[in-house]
Coordinates of C-alpha atoms in Angstrom, one line a residue:
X284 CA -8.1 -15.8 -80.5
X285 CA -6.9 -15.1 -77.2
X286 CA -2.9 -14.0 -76.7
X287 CA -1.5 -16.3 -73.9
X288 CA 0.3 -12.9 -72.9
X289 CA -2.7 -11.2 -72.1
X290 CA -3.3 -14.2 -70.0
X291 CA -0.9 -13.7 -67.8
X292 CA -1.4 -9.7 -67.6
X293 CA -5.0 -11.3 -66.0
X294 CA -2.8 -13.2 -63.8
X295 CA -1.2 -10.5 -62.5
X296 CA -3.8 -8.5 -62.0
X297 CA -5.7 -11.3 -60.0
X298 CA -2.5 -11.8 -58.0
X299 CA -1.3 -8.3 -57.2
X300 CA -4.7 -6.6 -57.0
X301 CA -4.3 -3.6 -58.5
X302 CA -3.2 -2.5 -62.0
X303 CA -0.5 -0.7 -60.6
X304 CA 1.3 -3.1 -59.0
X305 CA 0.7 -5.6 -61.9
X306 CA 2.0 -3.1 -64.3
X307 CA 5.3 -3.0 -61.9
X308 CA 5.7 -6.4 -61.3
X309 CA 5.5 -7.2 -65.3
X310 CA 7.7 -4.0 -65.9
X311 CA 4.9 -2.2 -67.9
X312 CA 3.2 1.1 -67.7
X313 CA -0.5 0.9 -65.8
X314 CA -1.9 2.2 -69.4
X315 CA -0.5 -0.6 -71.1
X316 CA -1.9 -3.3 -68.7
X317 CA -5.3 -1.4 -68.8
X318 CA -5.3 -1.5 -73.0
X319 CA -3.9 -5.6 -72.7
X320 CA -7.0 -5.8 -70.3
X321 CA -9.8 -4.0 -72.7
X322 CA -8.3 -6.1 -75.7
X323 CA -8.8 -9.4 -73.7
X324 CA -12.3 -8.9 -72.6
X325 CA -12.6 -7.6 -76.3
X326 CA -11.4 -11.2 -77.4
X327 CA -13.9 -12.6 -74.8
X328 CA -16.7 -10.2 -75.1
X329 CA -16.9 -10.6 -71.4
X330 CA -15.9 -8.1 -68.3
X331 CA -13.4 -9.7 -67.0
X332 CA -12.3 -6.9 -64.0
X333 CA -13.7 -4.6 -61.7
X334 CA -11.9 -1.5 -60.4
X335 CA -12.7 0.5 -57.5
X336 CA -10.8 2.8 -55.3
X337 CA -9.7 -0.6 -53.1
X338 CA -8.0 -2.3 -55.9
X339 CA -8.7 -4.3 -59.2
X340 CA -10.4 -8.1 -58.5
X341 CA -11.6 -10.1 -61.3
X342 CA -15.0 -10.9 -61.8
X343 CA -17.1 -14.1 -61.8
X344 CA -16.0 -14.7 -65.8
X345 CA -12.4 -13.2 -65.0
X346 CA -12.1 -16.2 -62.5
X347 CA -13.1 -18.9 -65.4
X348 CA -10.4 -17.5 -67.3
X349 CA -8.3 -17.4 -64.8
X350 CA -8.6 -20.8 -63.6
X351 CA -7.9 -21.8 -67.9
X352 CA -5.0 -19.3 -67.7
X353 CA -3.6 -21.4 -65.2
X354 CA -3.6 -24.1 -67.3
X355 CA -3.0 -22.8 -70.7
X356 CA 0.6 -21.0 -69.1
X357 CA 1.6 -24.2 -67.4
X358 CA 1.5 -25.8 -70.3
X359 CA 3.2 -23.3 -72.5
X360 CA 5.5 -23.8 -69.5
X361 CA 5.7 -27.4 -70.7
X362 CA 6.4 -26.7 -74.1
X363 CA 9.3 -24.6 -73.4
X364 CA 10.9 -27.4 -71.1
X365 CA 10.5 -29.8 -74.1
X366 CA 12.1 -27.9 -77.0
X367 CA 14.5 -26.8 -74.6
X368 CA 15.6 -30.5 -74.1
X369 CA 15.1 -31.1 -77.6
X370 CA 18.0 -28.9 -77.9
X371 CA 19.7 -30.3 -75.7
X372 CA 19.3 -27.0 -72.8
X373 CA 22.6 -28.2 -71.4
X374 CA 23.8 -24.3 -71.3
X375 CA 22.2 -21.4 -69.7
X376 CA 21.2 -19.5 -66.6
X377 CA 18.7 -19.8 -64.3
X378 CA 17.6 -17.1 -61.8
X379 CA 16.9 -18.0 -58.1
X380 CA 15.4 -15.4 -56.0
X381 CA 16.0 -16.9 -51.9
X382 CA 15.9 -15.1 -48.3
X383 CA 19.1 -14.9 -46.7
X384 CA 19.3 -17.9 -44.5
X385 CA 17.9 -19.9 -47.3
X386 CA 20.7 -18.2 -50.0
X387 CA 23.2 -19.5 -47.2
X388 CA 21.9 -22.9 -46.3
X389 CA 20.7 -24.7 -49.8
X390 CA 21.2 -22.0 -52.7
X391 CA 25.2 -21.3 -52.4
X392 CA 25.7 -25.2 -51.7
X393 CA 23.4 -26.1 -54.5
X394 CA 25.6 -23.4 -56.6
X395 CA 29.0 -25.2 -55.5
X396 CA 27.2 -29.1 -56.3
X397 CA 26.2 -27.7 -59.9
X398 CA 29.7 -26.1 -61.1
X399 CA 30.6 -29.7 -61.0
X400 CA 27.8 -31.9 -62.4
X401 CA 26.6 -29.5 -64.8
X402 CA 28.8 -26.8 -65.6
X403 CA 26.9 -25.3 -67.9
X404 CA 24.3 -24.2 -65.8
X405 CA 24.6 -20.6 -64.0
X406 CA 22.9 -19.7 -61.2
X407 CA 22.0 -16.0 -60.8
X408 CA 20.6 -15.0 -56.9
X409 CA 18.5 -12.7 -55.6
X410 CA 17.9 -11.8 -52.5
X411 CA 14.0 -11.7 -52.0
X412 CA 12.2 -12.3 -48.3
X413 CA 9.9 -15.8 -48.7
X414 CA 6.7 -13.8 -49.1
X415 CA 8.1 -12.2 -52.2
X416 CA 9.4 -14.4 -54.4
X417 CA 6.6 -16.5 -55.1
X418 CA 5.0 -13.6 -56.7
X419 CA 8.6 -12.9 -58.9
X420 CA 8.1 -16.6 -59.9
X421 CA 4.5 -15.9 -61.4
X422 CA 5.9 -12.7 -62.7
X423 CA 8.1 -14.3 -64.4
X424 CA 11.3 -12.0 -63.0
X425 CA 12.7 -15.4 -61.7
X426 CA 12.6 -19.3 -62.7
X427 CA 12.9 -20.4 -59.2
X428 CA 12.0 -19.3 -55.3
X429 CA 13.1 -20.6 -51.9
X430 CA 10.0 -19.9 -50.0
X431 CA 8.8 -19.8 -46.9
X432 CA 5.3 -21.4 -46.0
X433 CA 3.3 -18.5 -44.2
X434 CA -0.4 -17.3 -43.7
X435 CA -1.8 -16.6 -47.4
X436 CA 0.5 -19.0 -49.2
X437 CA 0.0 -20.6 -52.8
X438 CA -0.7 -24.8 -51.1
X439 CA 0.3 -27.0 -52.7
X440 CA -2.3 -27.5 -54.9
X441 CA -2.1 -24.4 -56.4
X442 CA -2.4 -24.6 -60.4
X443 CA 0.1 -22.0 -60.8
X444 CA 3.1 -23.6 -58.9
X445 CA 5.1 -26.7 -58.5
X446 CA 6.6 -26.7 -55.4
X447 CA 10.1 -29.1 -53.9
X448 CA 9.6 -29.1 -50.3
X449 CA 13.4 -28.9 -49.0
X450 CA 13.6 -28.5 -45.4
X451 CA 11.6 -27.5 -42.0
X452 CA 13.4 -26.3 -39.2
X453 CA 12.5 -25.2 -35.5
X454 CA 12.6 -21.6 -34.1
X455 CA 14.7 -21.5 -30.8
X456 CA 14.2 -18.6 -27.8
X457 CA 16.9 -15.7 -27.2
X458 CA 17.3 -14.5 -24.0
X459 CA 19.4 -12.2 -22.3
X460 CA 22.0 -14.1 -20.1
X461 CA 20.6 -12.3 -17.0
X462 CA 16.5 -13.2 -17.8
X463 CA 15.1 -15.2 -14.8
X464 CA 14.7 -18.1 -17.3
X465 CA 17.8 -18.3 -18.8
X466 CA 18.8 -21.3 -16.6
X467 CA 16.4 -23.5 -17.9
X468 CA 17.0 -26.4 -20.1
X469 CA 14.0 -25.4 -22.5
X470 CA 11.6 -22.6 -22.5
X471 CA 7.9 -22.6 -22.3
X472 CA 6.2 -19.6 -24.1
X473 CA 3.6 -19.1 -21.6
X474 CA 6.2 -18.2 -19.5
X475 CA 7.6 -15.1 -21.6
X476 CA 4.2 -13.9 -22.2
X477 CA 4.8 -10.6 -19.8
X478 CA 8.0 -10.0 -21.7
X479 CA 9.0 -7.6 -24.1
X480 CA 9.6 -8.7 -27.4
X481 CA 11.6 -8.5 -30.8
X482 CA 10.3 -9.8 -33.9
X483 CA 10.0 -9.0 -37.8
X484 CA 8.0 -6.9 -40.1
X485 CA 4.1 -7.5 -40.5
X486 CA 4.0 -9.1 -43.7
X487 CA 7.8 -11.4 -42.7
X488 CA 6.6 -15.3 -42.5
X489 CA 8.6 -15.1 -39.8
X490 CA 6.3 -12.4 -37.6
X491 CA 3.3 -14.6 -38.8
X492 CA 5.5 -17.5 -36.8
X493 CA 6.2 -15.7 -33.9
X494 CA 2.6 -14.2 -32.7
X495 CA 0.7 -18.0 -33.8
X496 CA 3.1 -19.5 -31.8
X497 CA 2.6 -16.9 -28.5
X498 CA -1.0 -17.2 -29.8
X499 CA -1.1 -21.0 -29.4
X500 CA 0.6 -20.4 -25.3
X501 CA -2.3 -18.5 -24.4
X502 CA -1.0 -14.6 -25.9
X503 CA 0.1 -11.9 -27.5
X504 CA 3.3 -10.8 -27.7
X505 CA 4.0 -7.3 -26.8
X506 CA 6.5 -6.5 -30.1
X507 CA 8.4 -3.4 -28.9
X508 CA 11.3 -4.2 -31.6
X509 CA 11.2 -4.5 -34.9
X510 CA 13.5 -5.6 -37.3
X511 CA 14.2 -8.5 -40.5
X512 CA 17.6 -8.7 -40.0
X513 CA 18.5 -11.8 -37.3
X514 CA 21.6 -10.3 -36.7
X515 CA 20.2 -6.8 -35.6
X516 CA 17.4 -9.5 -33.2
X517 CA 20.1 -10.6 -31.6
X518 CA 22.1 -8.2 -30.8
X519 CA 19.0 -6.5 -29.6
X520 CA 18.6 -9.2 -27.5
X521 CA 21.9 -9.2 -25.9
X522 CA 21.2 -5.6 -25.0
X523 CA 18.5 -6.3 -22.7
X524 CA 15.6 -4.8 -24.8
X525 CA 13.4 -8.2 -25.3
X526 CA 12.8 -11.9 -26.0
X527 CA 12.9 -13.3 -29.4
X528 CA 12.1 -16.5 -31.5
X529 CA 14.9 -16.8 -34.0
X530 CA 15.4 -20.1 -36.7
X531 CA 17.6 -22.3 -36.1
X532 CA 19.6 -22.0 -39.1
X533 CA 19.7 -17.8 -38.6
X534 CA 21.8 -18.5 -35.5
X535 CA 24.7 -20.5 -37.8
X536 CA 27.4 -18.3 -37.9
X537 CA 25.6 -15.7 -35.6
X538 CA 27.5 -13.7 -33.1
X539 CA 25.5 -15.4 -29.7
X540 CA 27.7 -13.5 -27.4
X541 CA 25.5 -12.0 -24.7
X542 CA 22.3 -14.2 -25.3
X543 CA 21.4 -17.9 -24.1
X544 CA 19.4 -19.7 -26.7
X545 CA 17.4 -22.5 -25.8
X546 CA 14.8 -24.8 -27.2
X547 CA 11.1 -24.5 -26.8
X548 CA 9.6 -26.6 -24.9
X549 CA 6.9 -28.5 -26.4
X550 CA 5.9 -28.4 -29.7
X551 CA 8.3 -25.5 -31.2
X552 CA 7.4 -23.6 -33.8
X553 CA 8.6 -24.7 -37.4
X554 CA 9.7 -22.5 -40.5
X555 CA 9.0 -24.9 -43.6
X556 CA 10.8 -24.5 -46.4
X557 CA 10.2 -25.1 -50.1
X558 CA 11.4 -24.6 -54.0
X559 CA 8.8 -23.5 -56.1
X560 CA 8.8 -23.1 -60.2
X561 CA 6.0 -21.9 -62.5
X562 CA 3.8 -24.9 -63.5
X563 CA 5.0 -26.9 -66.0
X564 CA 8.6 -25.9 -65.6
X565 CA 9.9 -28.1 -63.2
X566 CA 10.9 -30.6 -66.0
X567 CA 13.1 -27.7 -67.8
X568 CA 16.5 -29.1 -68.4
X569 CA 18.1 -26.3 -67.1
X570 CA 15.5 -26.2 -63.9
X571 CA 15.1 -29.7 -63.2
X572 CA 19.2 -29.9 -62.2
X573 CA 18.9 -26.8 -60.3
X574 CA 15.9 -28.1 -58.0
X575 CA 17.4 -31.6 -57.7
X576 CA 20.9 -29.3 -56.5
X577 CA 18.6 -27.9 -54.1
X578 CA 16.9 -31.1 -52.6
X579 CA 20.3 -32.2 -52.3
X580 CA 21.6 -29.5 -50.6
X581 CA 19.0 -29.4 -47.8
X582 CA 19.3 -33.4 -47.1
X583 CA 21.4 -32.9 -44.4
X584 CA 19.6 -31.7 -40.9
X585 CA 20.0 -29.3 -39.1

């Protein structure tokens, strides 16, 4: 008999890439994960990974079981949601891991509409950049993300996740009030290609943004600033040290003294934002109100 927990120990493994950082991300030690591991292809009688010194990926019977695992945790997933209505699951907290703007935009409003159509519920945040807490979703450190769409992504397809799109929004240009373009009503990109720039952290959906979208006008952009924090980007704008592509909803409640923002012209680049719960959970009694919060929340444009 196989042990759905051992299940998603695989799942871990096939989504981290290394025991390691499975064992982190599940709050075990690497031994234990290794043992869970030799148990399940014990139960299977198959090898299910392969090590080497570039990481752990699962082998061609590991990915059969995977793609059951999926199934067989989504509907456990299910099962849960069910008895928890059975029991009526009008009391309880839910954990919401969210970037900043997103925690300011939809989670904090979404907090604000549930205290008073379901009082019951409480809302724990965390602050987590969109390419992380997708992965605390699976790990099962949160019951919901606010995620950002970005190169590597779980679609929307993806067996493991049920996803609430919520909101896109465009990225606007910075520039220093004294940049030869600053007049204009709307910025090409093609036209800051010999700039300097600022942008995020390899690995930010944000950076991913930025250098398709200078990609698309025909470059690269010369990142001589680094930095996640829009605040820091802007104020690093207004010093003179670059140009910068910032979201819209990062400049609400922005300092914008010393910069000019202005629109892209053309087709401007768009963050798109999204819920996302294990599969099979998205009908919890205490989720399903916390999404639906959500949804609500990001209704109105920006």
């Amino acid at each position: 008999m196989i042990e759905a927990r051992r299940l998603h120990i695989l799942r871990a493994v096939a989504d981290h890439r290394t025991v390691t950082a499975a064992a982190a991300a599940l709050y075990l030690t690497p031994s234990a994960v290794s043992q869970q591991l030799a148990a399940l292809e014990q139960e299977t009688g198959h090898r299910l990974v392969e090590r080497s010194a570039k990481g752990a990926r699962l082998t061609p019977a590991g990915e059969i079981l995977l793609s059951h695992a999926n199934a067989v945790l989504a509907q456990l997933e299910r099962a849960e949601a069910e008895l928890a209505a059975y029991g009526s699951g009008e009391a309880g907290t839910v954990t919401v891991a969210a970037f900043a703007t997103g925690i300011g935009l939809v989670v904090a409003p979404a907090i604000g509409s549930l205290a008073r159509t379901a009082p019951g519920i409480r809302v724990r945040v965390q602050d987590a950049e969109g390419d992380e807490s997708l992965l605390m979703v699976l790990d099962r450190q949160v019951d919901v993300a606010v995620a950002v769409e970005y190169r590597g992504a779980p679609g929307e397809d993806d067996a493991r996740l049920t996803r609430v799109p919520l909101y896109a929004e465009p990225f606007d240009v910075v520039l220093p009030p004294d940049h030869a373009l600053a007049d204009r009503e709307r910025i090409a990109l093609a036209d800051l290609a010999k700039d300097p720039w600022i942008g995020q952290s390899a690995g930010n959906p944000c950076h991913d943004v930025t250098v398709l979208a200078c990609e698309y006008a025909g470059f690269a952009p010369r990142l001589e600033h680094v930095s996640d924090d829009f605040r820091a980007v802007v104020a690093l704008t207004a010093a003179g040290a670059g140009v910068t592509l910032v979201p819209r909803s990062a400049l609400l409640g922005t300092d914008l003294t010393g910069v000019v923002v202005r629109p892209v012209d053309g087709v401007a680049p768009t963050r798109r934002v999204f819920a996302a719960v294990r599969r099979g959970a998205e009908t919890h009694p205490l989720i399903r109100p916390v999404l639906d919060a959500l949804k609500e929340a990001a209704e109105p444009s920006l």
